[in-house]
XYZ file of C-alpha atoms in Angstrom:
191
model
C -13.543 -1.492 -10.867
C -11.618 1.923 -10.659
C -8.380 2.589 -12.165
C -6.145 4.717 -10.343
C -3.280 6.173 -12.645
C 0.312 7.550 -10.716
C -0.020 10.958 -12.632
C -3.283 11.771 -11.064
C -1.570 10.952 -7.226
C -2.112 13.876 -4.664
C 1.388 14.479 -3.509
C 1.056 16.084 0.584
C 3.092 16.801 3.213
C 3.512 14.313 5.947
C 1.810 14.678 8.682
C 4.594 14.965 11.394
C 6.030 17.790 7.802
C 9.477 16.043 8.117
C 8.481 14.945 4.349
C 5.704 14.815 1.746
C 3.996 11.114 0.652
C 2.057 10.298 -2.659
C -1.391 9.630 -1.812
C -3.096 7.067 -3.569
C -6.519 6.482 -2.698
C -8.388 6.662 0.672
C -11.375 5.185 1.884
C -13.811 7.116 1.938
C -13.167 9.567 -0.457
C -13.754 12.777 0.910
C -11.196 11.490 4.466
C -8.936 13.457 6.327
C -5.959 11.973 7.579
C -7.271 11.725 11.110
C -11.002 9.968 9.804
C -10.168 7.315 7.682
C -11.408 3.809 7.339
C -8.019 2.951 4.922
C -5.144 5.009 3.150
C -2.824 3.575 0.853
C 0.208 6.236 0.027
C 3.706 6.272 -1.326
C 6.533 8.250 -0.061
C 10.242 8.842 -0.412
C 12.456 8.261 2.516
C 15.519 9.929 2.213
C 17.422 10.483 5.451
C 17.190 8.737 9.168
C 13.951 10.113 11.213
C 10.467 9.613 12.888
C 7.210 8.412 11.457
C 4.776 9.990 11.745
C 1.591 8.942 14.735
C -1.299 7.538 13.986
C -3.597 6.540 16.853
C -5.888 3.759 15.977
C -4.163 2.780 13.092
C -2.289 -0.419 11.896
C -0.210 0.225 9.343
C 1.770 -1.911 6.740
C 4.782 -1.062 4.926
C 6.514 -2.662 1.866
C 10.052 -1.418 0.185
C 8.889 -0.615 -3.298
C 12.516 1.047 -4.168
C 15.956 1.575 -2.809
C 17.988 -0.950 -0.353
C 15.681 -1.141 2.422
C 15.427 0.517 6.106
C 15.497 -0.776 9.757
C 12.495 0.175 11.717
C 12.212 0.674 15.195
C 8.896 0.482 16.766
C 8.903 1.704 20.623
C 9.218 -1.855 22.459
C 9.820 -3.654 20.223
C 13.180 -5.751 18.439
C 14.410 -3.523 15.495
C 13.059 -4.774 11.983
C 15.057 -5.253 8.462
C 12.364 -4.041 5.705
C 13.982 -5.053 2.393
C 12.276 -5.365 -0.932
C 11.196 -8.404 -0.539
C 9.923 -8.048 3.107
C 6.074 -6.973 4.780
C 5.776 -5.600 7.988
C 3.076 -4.812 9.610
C 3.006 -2.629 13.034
C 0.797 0.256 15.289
C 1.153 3.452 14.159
C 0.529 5.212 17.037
C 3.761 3.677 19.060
C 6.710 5.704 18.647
C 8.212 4.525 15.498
C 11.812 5.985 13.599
C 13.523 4.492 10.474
C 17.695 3.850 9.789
C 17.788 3.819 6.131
C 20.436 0.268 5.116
C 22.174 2.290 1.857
C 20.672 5.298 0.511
C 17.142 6.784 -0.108
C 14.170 4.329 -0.529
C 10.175 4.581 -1.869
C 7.879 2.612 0.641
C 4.304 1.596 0.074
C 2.682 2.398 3.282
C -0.971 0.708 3.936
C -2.720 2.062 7.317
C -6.624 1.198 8.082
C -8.249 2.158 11.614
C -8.173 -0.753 13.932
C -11.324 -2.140 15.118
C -12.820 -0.926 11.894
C -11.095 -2.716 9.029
C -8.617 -5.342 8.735
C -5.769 -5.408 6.293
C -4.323 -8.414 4.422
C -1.379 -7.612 2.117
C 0.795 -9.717 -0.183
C 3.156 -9.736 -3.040
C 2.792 -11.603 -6.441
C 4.763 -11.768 -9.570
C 2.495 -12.152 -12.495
C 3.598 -14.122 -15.050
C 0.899 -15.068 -16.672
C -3.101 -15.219 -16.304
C -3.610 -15.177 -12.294
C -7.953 -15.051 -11.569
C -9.198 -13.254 -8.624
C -12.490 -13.210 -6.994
C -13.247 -10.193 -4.730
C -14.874 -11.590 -1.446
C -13.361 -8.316 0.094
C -12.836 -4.400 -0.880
C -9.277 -4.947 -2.430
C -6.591 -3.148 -4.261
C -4.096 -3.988 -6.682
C -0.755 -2.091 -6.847
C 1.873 -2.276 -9.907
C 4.916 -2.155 -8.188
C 7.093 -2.764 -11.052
C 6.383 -3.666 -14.867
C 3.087 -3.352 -16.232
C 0.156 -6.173 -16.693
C -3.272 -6.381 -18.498
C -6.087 -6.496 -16.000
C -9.559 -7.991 -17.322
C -12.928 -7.870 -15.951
C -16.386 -9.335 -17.233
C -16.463 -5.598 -19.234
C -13.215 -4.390 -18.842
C -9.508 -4.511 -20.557
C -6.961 -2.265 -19.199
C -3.249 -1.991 -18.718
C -1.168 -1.052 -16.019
C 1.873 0.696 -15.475
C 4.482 0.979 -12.574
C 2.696 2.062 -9.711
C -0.826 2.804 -11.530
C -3.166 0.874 -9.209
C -6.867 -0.998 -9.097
C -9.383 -0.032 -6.523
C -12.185 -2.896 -6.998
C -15.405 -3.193 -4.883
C -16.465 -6.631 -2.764
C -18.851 -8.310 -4.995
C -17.477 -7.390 -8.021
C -17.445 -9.411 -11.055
C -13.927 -11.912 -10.938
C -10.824 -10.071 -12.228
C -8.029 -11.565 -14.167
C -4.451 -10.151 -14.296
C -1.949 -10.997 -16.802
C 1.639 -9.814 -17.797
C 3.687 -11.109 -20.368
C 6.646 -10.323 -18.677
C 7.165 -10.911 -14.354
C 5.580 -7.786 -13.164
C 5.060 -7.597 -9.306
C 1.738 -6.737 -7.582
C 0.516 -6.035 -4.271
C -2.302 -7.197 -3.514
C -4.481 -5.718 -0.605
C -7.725 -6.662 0.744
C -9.636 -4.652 3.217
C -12.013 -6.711 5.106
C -14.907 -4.459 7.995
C -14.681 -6.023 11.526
C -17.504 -6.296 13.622
């Protein structure tokens, strides 16, 4: 179990240098953004524009702040992401963003197709939730903060500190005494 605080975040340009994300952890460690297995990264949005390409990848993105945007992925029907929505899509089709009503902070998870799979979801903790790891997964404080527990572990959370934990770990319990909300991703290795 690794905790990942938002302080420690390696802040980059992106790669198209239209803006800069947040980096917060990549798999494996020492990846470049064109040899990764899986990224997870934060950025700010903050006018209408492109995304940037990434061949091979499928990426998911989640509204962590702000109203929301409309994406438009080449070929396909224009999509509302909102806070409460997860969309999934290729990154290497041509893809551009209408922001709905002012600046937003996304959540962007990307992992190379063939390679990994991604499965991500949203939770609102509100009290003792148990978790065994059957795959490499990641926790994300989106908002509030919770109390995360392993067999040797007790640590707390903040808004958008994180939990990188390895498959076969020891279970993991999360806990909040307020809602906080978490997303939760697993990355699984195809075959």
């Amino acid at each position: 179990m690794q905790i990942l605080r938002a302080a420690n975040y390696k802040v980059m340009p992106w790669k198209n240098g239209l803006g800069s994300t947040t980096e917060i952890a990549i798999f494996p460690a020492n990846a470049k953004l064109d040899d990764f297995d899986w990224r997870v990264s934060m950025a700010q949005v903050t006018s209408d524009g492109p995304f940037s390409s990434f061949p091979g990848i499928d990426r998911t993105l989640l509204v962590i702040d702000g109203a929301g945007i409309d994406l438009n992925v080449h070929g396909r029907v224009s999509v509302r992401i909102d806070r409460n929505t997860i969309h999934s899509f290729p990154g290497d089709q041509q893809t551009a963003a209408t922001l709905i009503d002012g600046p937003i902070t996304d959540l962007n998870v990307m992992s190379r197709r063939g390679i990994v799979s991604q499965h991500v979801r949203r939770i609102n903790v509100m009290k003792r939730q148990d978790f065994i790891v059957s795959a490499q997964a990641f926790l994300f404080v989106e908002h509030g903060t919770a109390t995360v527990r392993s067999a040797s572990t007790v640590d707390s959370l903040s808004a958008h500190d994180a939990l990188l934990v390895e498959q076969g770990s020891a279970p993991v319990a999360i806990e909040s005494d307020a809602t906080a909300r978490v997303v939760i991703i697993e990355f699984g290795r195809q075959s």
